Tab-separated table of C-alpha atoms and ligand atoms in Angstrom:
chain	number	residue	atom	x	y	z
T	130	UNK	CA	-40.246	-49.722	-87.028
T	131	UNK	CA	-39.392	-45.612	-87.415
T	132	UNK	CA	-35.862	-44.768	-86.162
T	133	UNK	CA	-35.575	-40.294	-86.178
T	134	UNK	CA	-33.919	-39.300	-88.675
T	135	UNK	CA	-30.963	-37.818	-86.456
T	136	UNK	CA	-29.838	-40.062	-83.983
T	137	UNK	CA	-28.420	-38.115	-81.021
T	138	UNK	CA	-24.769	-39.406	-80.117
T	139	UNK	CA	-24.767	-41.768	-77.738
T	140	UNK	CA	-20.962	-41.551	-76.561
T	141	UNK	CA	-21.718	-37.689	-75.448
T	142	UNK	CA	-24.409	-37.570	-73.420
T	143	UNK	CA	-23.518	-39.570	-70.073
T	144	UNK	CA	-20.038	-38.397	-68.129
T	145	UNK	CA	-18.861	-41.902	-67.312
T	146	UNK	CA	-18.982	-42.560	-71.542
T	147	UNK	CA	-17.349	-39.466	-71.769
T	148	UNK	CA	-14.802	-40.382	-69.617
T	149	UNK	CA	-14.131	-43.729	-70.990
T	150	UNK	CA	-13.140	-42.608	-74.694
T	151	UNK	CA	-11.732	-39.609	-74.022
T	152	UNK	CA	-8.432	-39.187	-76.691
T	153	UNK	CA	-6.486	-36.600	-74.574
T	154	UNK	CA	-5.593	-36.393	-71.341
T	155	UNK	CA	-4.535	-33.617	-68.831
T	156	UNK	CA	-1.229	-34.484	-66.359
T	157	UNK	CA	0.446	-32.574	-63.465
T	158	UNK	CA	3.046	-34.670	-65.052
T	159	UNK	CA	2.623	-32.583	-68.139
T	160	UNK	CA	3.017	-29.433	-66.687
T	161	UNK	CA	6.500	-26.828	-66.299
T	162	UNK	CA	5.961	-23.918	-63.864
T	163	UNK	CA	8.128	-20.994	-65.447
T	164	UNK	CA	9.456	-19.034	-61.863
T	165	UNK	CA	11.730	-15.556	-61.585
T	166	UNK	CA	13.746	-15.097	-58.990
T	167	UNK	CA	15.959	-11.890	-57.647
T	168	UNK	CA	18.065	-10.288	-55.051
T	169	UNK	CA	17.244	-10.512	-51.914
T	170	UNK	CA	15.765	-12.153	-48.616
T	171	UNK	CA	11.819	-11.888	-47.184
T	172	UNK	CA	10.650	-11.234	-51.037
T	173	UNK	CA	7.304	-12.714	-52.750
T	174	UNK	CA	6.560	-9.127	-55.020
T	175	UNK	CA	3.239	-10.086	-57.310
T	176	UNK	CA	3.522	-8.791	-60.690
T	177	UNK	CA	1.313	-6.087	-61.684
T	178	UNK	CA	0.051	-8.291	-65.217
T	179	UNK	CA	0.678	-11.117	-64.335
T	180	UNK	CA	-1.393	-11.550	-61.121
T	181	UNK	CA	-1.041	-14.847	-59.053
T	182	UNK	CA	3.288	-14.985	-60.186
T	183	UNK	CA	6.210	-13.407	-57.836
T	184	UNK	CA	9.147	-11.931	-58.190
T	185	UNK	CA	10.730	-13.875	-55.251
T	186	UNK	CA	13.932	-13.794	-53.090
T	187	UNK	CA	15.987	-17.284	-53.559
T	188	UNK	CA	15.115	-18.243	-49.910
T	189	UNK	CA	11.078	-17.853	-51.408
T	190	UNK	CA	11.301	-19.505	-53.873
T	191	UNK	CA	12.499	-22.662	-52.005
T	192	UNK	CA	9.419	-22.964	-50.294
T	193	UNK	CA	7.497	-22.851	-53.716
T	194	UNK	CA	9.174	-24.649	-55.110
T	195	UNK	CA	8.489	-27.317	-51.986
T	196	UNK	CA	4.483	-26.336	-52.499
T	197	UNK	CA	5.117	-27.212	-56.562
T	198	UNK	CA	6.699	-30.326	-56.163
T	199	UNK	CA	4.097	-31.272	-52.914
T	200	UNK	CA	2.317	-30.662	-55.988
T	201	UNK	CA	3.474	-33.236	-58.409
T	202	UNK	CA	4.534	-30.341	-60.298
T	203	UNK	CA	8.259	-32.621	-62.108
T	204	UNK	CA	9.853	-29.413	-63.059
T	205	UNK	CA	10.533	-25.662	-62.113
T	206	UNK	CA	12.061	-23.345	-65.253
T	207	UNK	CA	13.514	-19.654	-64.363
T	208	UNK	CA	14.297	-16.724	-64.892
T	209	UNK	CA	17.035	-13.710	-63.196
T	210	UNK	CA	16.422	-10.732	-62.117
T	211	UNK	CA	19.918	-9.584	-61.855
T	212	UNK	CA	21.548	-7.364	-59.266
T	213	UNK	CA	23.552	-5.335	-62.549
T	214	UNK	CA	22.540	-5.211	-66.050
T	215	UNK	CA	25.854	-4.884	-68.314
T	216	UNK	CA	27.109	-5.020	-71.154
T	217	UNK	CA	28.122	-8.018	-71.734
T	218	UNK	CA	24.865	-9.331	-69.854
T	219	UNK	CA	27.904	-10.871	-67.503
T	220	UNK	CA	25.269	-12.447	-64.160
T	221	UNK	CA	24.322	-14.561	-66.551
T	222	UNK	CA	27.506	-17.111	-65.787
T	223	UNK	CA	28.593	-15.518	-62.406
T	224	UNK	CA	29.592	-18.894	-60.490
T	225	UNK	CA	27.237	-16.543	-58.163
T	226	UNK	CA	24.874	-15.226	-60.181
T	227	UNK	CA	20.992	-15.093	-58.921
T	228	UNK	CA	20.127	-18.828	-60.801
T	229	UNK	CA	23.534	-20.790	-59.889
T	230	UNK	CA	22.353	-19.138	-56.250
T	231	UNK	CA	19.348	-20.011	-56.865
T	232	UNK	CA	20.103	-23.568	-58.538
T	233	UNK	CA	22.315	-24.298	-55.781
T	234	UNK	CA	19.495	-23.573	-53.427
T	235	UNK	CA	16.903	-26.052	-54.429
T	236	UNK	CA	18.763	-28.628	-54.929
T	237	UNK	CA	20.207	-28.102	-51.736
T	238	UNK	CA	16.771	-28.916	-50.541
T	239	UNK	CA	14.264	-30.411	-52.412
T	240	UNK	CA	15.138	-33.109	-54.539
T	241	UNK	CA	11.604	-34.881	-56.117
T	242	UNK	CA	11.552	-31.586	-58.888
T	243	UNK	CA	13.286	-30.577	-61.901
T	244	UNK	CA	15.161	-27.328	-61.795
T	245	UNK	CA	15.510	-26.240	-65.792
T	246	UNK	CA	16.461	-22.954	-66.885
T	247	UNK	CA	15.858	-19.825	-68.980
T	248	UNK	CA	19.130	-20.315	-70.927
T	249	UNK	CA	19.729	-16.189	-72.751
T	250	UNK	CA	21.501	-12.880	-72.750
T	251	UNK	CA	17.727	-10.734	-72.061
T	252	UNK	CA	17.888	-10.141	-68.429
T	253	UNK	CA	21.116	-10.052	-67.779
T	254	UNK	CA	22.429	-7.376	-70.937
T	255	UNK	CA	21.817	-3.974	-69.991
T	256	UNK	CA	20.012	-2.775	-73.584
T	257	UNK	CA	17.420	-5.872	-73.227
T	258	UNK	CA	18.800	-7.663	-76.348
T	259	UNK	CA	19.382	-11.523	-76.296
T	260	UNK	CA	23.142	-11.448	-77.435
T	261	UNK	CA	26.582	-9.745	-77.596
T	262	UNK	CA	24.575	-5.890	-79.515
T	263	UNK	CA	27.369	-4.248	-81.802
T	264	UNK	CA	26.463	-0.600	-83.878
T	265	UNK	CA	27.883	-0.066	-87.271
T	266	UNK	CA	29.802	2.660	-87.831
T	267	UNK	CA	28.770	4.081	-90.933
T	268	UNK	CA	24.702	3.324	-90.758
T	269	UNK	CA	23.700	3.455	-86.531
T	270	UNK	CA	22.773	0.889	-86.979
T	271	UNK	CA	22.110	-2.071	-83.717
T	272	UNK	CA	22.730	-5.570	-84.405
T	273	UNK	CA	22.994	-9.073	-81.909
T	274	UNK	CA	27.197	-10.760	-83.530
T	275	UNK	CA	26.186	-14.419	-83.173
T	276	UNK	CA	28.951	-15.889	-83.300
T	277	UNK	CA	30.190	-13.819	-80.055
T	278	UNK	CA	27.356	-13.942	-77.983
T	279	UNK	CA	27.272	-17.939	-78.354
T	280	UNK	CA	30.604	-17.746	-76.636
T	281	UNK	CA	29.055	-16.039	-73.827
T	282	UNK	CA	25.376	-18.772	-73.969
T	283	UNK	CA	27.962	-21.257	-73.256
T	284	UNK	CA	29.406	-20.208	-70.349
T	285	UNK	CA	26.203	-19.177	-68.704
T	286	UNK	CA	24.668	-23.048	-70.231
T	287	UNK	CA	28.283	-24.152	-68.343
T	288	UNK	CA	27.350	-22.004	-65.206
T	289	UNK	CA	24.254	-23.273	-64.878
T	290	UNK	CA	25.250	-27.112	-64.790
T	291	UNK	CA	28.200	-26.611	-62.599
T	292	UNK	CA	25.793	-25.062	-59.638
T	293	UNK	CA	23.521	-28.144	-60.144
T	294	UNK	CA	21.546	-27.587	-63.243
T	295	UNK	CA	18.787	-30.873	-64.627
T	296	UNK	CA	18.334	-29.353	-68.156
T	297	UNK	CA	18.466	-26.225	-70.278
T	298	UNK	CA	16.438	-24.753	-72.119
T	299	UNK	CA	18.462	-21.481	-74.206
T	300	UNK	CA	15.835	-19.652	-75.630
T	301	UNK	CA	18.241	-16.789	-77.450
T	302	UNK	CA	17.631	-17.815	-81.041
T	303	UNK	CA	21.019	-17.442	-82.158
T	304	UNK	CA	22.320	-20.212	-85.012
T	305	UNK	CA	24.296	-22.826	-84.034
T	306	UNK	CA	23.717	-22.686	-80.728
T	307	UNK	CA	21.958	-25.589	-79.289
T	308	UNK	CA	25.776	-27.666	-80.651
T	309	UNK	CA	27.776	-24.407	-79.312
T	310	UNK	CA	25.776	-25.255	-75.533
T	311	UNK	CA	26.313	-28.923	-76.287
T	312	UNK	CA	29.876	-29.502	-76.680
T	313	UNK	CA	30.906	-27.730	-73.901
T	314	UNK	CA	28.707	-29.189	-71.737
T	315	UNK	CA	30.233	-32.501	-72.903
T	316	UNK	CA	33.707	-31.663	-72.821
T	317	UNK	CA	32.766	-30.958	-69.206
T	318	UNK	CA	31.429	-33.536	-68.350
T	319	UNK	CA	27.791	-32.805	-68.662
T	320	UNK	CA	26.206	-35.259	-71.252
T	321	UNK	CA	24.268	-35.715	-68.443
T	322	UNK	CA	22.202	-32.294	-68.629
T	323	UNK	CA	19.506	-32.897	-70.998
T	324	UNK	CA	18.705	-29.692	-74.140
T	325	UNK	CA	15.017	-27.900	-73.980
T	326	UNK	CA	15.416	-26.195	-76.823
T	327	UNK	CA	12.792	-23.250	-77.801
T	328	UNK	CA	13.130	-23.796	-81.642
T	329	UNK	CA	10.168	-22.546	-83.151
T	330	UNK	CA	10.204	-18.948	-81.051
T	331	UNK	CA	8.048	-16.532	-82.775
T	332	UNK	CA	8.753	-12.462	-82.657
T	333	UNK	CA	5.574	-11.956	-81.180
T	334	UNK	CA	3.519	-9.655	-79.281
T	335	UNK	CA	2.780	-12.613	-76.233
T	336	UNK	CA	4.995	-11.947	-74.699
T	337	UNK	CA	4.490	-8.396	-72.986
T	338	UNK	CA	3.616	-9.139	-69.406
T	339	UNK	CA	6.836	-11.501	-69.479
T	340	UNK	CA	8.639	-8.514	-70.346
T	341	UNK	CA	7.737	-6.966	-67.318
T	342	UNK	CA	8.146	-9.495	-64.567
T	343	UNK	CA	11.877	-10.253	-65.686
T	344	UNK	CA	12.730	-6.387	-66.593
T	345	UNK	CA	13.945	-7.105	-70.001
T	346	UNK	CA	12.140	-5.105	-72.681
T	347	UNK	CA	14.191	-4.190	-75.800
T	348	UNK	CA	15.601	-1.141	-74.754
T	349	UNK	CA	16.310	-0.442	-78.833
T	350	UNK	CA	14.539	-2.070	-81.973
T	351	UNK	CA	12.957	-5.232	-81.621
T	352	UNK	CA	12.954	-9.170	-81.362
T	353	UNK	CA	12.600	-9.518	-84.908
T	354	UNK	CA	16.024	-10.523	-86.630
T	355	UNK	CA	16.578	-13.239	-84.582
T	356	UNK	CA	12.617	-14.408	-83.647
T	357	UNK	CA	10.590	-15.702	-85.757
T	358	UNK	CA	7.960	-14.646	-88.121
T	359	UNK	CA	4.228	-15.476	-86.986
T	360	UNK	CA	3.142	-15.800	-90.778
T	361	UNK	CA	5.818	-19.009	-90.730
T	362	UNK	CA	5.536	-22.116	-90.795
T	363	UNK	CA	7.761	-24.387	-93.251
T	364	UNK	CA	10.683	-21.899	-91.025
T	365	UNK	CA	9.220	-23.621	-87.976
T	366	UNK	CA	10.299	-26.698	-89.194
T	367	UNK	CA	14.012	-26.139	-90.777
T	368	UNK	CA	14.514	-24.329	-87.456
T	369	UNK	CA	13.290	-27.399	-84.826
T	370	UNK	CA	15.430	-29.890	-88.023
T	371	UNK	CA	18.862	-27.090	-86.937
T	372	UNK	CA	18.270	-27.593	-82.902
T	373	UNK	CA	17.471	-31.361	-83.695
T	374	UNK	CA	20.930	-32.036	-86.035
T	375	UNK	CA	22.967	-30.039	-82.944
T	376	UNK	CA	21.875	-32.706	-79.871
T	377	UNK	CA	18.574	-30.991	-78.561
T	378	UNK	CA	16.292	-33.272	-77.122
T	379	UNK	CA	13.436	-31.366	-76.466
T	380	UNK	CA	11.603	-28.915	-79.317
T	381	UNK	CA	9.548	-26.383	-77.823
T	382	UNK	CA	7.365	-24.312	-79.552
T	383	UNK	CA	6.588	-20.851	-78.864
T	384	UNK	CA	3.788	-19.216	-78.304
T	385	UNK	CA	0.959	-21.823	-77.720
T	386	UNK	CA	-2.438	-21.281	-78.375
T	387	UNK	CA	-1.526	-18.749	-81.419
T	388	UNK	CA	0.320	-22.033	-82.459
T	389	UNK	CA	-1.572	-24.840	-82.487
T	390	UNK	CA	-1.028	-26.153	-86.019
T	391	UNK	CA	2.967	-25.627	-85.046
T	392	UNK	CA	2.749	-28.290	-82.243
T	393	UNK	CA	0.828	-30.317	-84.298
T	394	UNK	CA	3.228	-29.462	-87.548
T	395	UNK	CA	6.162	-31.013	-85.503
T	396	UNK	CA	4.901	-33.698	-83.925
T	397	UNK	CA	4.445	-35.171	-86.607
T	398	UNK	CA	7.181	-34.624	-88.406
T	399	UNK	CA	10.053	-35.263	-85.778
T	400	UNK	CA	10.021	-38.104	-82.504
T	401	UNK	CA	11.338	-36.095	-80.023
T	402	UNK	CA	9.494	-34.541	-77.371
T	403	UNK	CA	6.965	-31.875	-78.214
T	404	UNK	CA	7.385	-28.734	-75.321
T	405	UNK	CA	3.952	-26.041	-75.856
T	406	UNK	CA	5.477	-22.596	-73.691
T	407	UNK	CA	2.375	-20.901	-73.110
T	408	UNK	CA	2.689	-18.241	-72.851
T	409	UNK	CA	2.751	-14.796	-69.985
T	410	UNK	CA	-0.171	-12.541	-72.479
T	411	UNK	CA	-2.054	-15.489	-73.335
T	412	UNK	CA	-2.418	-15.911	-69.412
T	413	UNK	CA	-2.843	-12.423	-68.705
T	414	UNK	CA	-5.858	-11.627	-71.182
T	415	UNK	CA	-7.778	-14.617	-69.703
T	416	UNK	CA	-6.537	-13.513	-65.840
T	417	UNK	CA	-7.950	-9.715	-66.848
T	418	UNK	CA	-11.511	-10.873	-68.277
T	419	UNK	CA	-11.966	-12.880	-65.721
T	420	UNK	CA	-11.012	-9.978	-63.513
T	421	UNK	CA	-13.786	-8.009	-65.246
T	422	UNK	CA	-16.043	-10.750	-64.526
T	423	UNK	CA	-16.132	-11.924	-68.636
T	424	UNK	CA	-15.207	-15.709	-68.077
T	425	UNK	CA	-14.365	-18.427	-65.981
T	426	UNK	CA	-10.399	-18.383	-65.867
T	427	UNK	CA	-10.407	-22.174	-64.552
T	428	UNK	CA	-12.499	-23.789	-67.369
T	429	UNK	CA	-11.042	-20.947	-70.095
T	430	UNK	CA	-7.488	-22.493	-69.103
T	431	UNK	CA	-7.758	-26.166	-69.060
T	432	UNK	CA	-9.563	-25.641	-72.161
T	433	UNK	CA	-6.507	-24.534	-73.571
T	434	UNK	CA	-4.450	-26.693	-71.822
T	435	UNK	CA	-6.135	-30.339	-73.204
T	436	UNK	CA	-6.194	-27.800	-76.347
T	437	UNK	CA	-1.898	-27.564	-76.244
T	438	UNK	CA	-2.277	-31.343	-75.805
T	439	UNK	CA	-4.394	-31.979	-78.235
T	440	UNK	CA	-2.419	-30.547	-79.841
T	441	UNK	CA	0.467	-32.644	-79.729
T	442	UNK	CA	2.333	-31.193	-76.735
T	443	UNK	CA	3.865	-33.681	-74.704
T	444	UNK	CA	5.281	-31.467	-72.084
T	445	UNK	CA	3.596	-27.881	-71.084
T	446	UNK	CA	5.030	-24.821	-69.833
T	447	UNK	CA	2.879	-22.710	-67.660
T	448	UNK	CA	1.764	-20.176	-65.424
T	449	UNK	CA	-1.276	-22.288	-64.250
T	450	UNK	CA	0.515	-25.036	-63.790
T	451	UNK	CA	0.103	-24.847	-60.081
T	452	UNK	CA	-3.433	-23.522	-60.189
T	453	UNK	CA	-4.429	-26.373	-62.968
T	454	UNK	CA	-1.988	-28.828	-60.663
T	455	UNK	CA	-4.615	-28.084	-57.648
T	456	UNK	CA	-7.291	-28.460	-59.908
T	457	UNK	CA	-6.942	-31.415	-61.834
T	458	UNK	CA	-6.877	-32.553	-57.720
T	459	UNK	CA	-10.177	-32.068	-57.608
T	460	UNK	CA	-11.608	-33.000	-61.204
T	461	UNK	CA	-10.345	-35.121	-63.985
T	462	UNK	CA	-11.502	-32.233	-67.266
Q	679	PBG	C1	13.140	-14.753	-73.646
Q	679	PBG	C2	12.551	-15.561	-72.939
Q	679	PBG	C3	11.340	-14.457	-73.548
Q	679	PBG	C4	9.720	-15.359	-72.742
Q	679	PBG	C5	10.513	-16.204	-72.493
Q	679	PBG	N1	11.755	-16.788	-72.369
Q	679	PBG	C6	11.183	-13.653	-73.451
Q	679	PBG	C7	11.399	-12.913	-75.290
Q	679	PBG	O1	11.604	-13.832	-76.146
Q	679	PBG	O2	10.981	-11.360	-74.995
Q	679	PBG	C8	8.469	-15.124	-72.504
Q	679	PBG	C9	7.253	-16.256	-72.015
Q	679	PBG	C10	6.820	-15.592	-71.654
Q	679	PBG	O3	5.845	-14.367	-71.851
Q	679	PBG	O4	5.696	-15.945	-70.437
Q	679	PBG	N2	14.808	-15.099	-71.886
């Protein structure tokens, strides 16, 4: 019998067979939705650079979180825009700060969703840096004081814990912050609160739209002294390994799409759950191209998210979480 030289790829030709042999699955259980909260009431202000995302006040935030919980999304991560920014970012650790109020309000009303908080100073400081800034008298150069910042971050994490947070996520990239936060939580009876550390966080241009959303661009300099060089992968292993030694429970890679190799590397090297942060720029450029009619947002978003899963992400923080939860109900990709 004469066979054709090239046989058809039988496992690809039938939808049901494709389903049967599919290696990766995206599920609503993988997703965390980032949300922004600001003082006021009745607010739902669309963020111009991130269509479909809003700055909520606490009351409207609770309603949004209820919807997300009803869609089956397991968690939200909160970012705060404070009433007042100052040198020491004091609203970050104030008992009646915006995030503390938001945690209490959600926890009061909704029990079937995790509240995660971003622990960082950049949204709360008037200079927009992620920590305590000092100025070198001789050179006039500004520097973030690592160890002073640890004190502020620990206070911030503790105040979130006091308000009822489920997981804290330090995103500042200071050295020793996981250790400092673990210690203060344990000393205060919060041994059960896990730490999801932004372990491999790159100095990325993809954070641009977020800085509009959180009103947190640095007023001078950049974040290159404490965020990682995009050219480095071995450094990511070192950062993750240090965070794990200090007690991180989940390690994150951020951004996601330009760093899929880093996600895979970390997944293969450590046993800890890996989170990927599909950041604002990755989201907004797809939205913009979709609005121009150049690409199909839903298809591109789902392809990107499954790509992150394939790279090894166990958890994906994404501005598409709500849409994806709905899309996944319509059809499994
Ligand atoms: C810092 C923080 C940032 C993001 C999450 N946490 C901004 C930054 O490091 O400059 C960016 C997330 C995004 O772009 O979606 N608190």
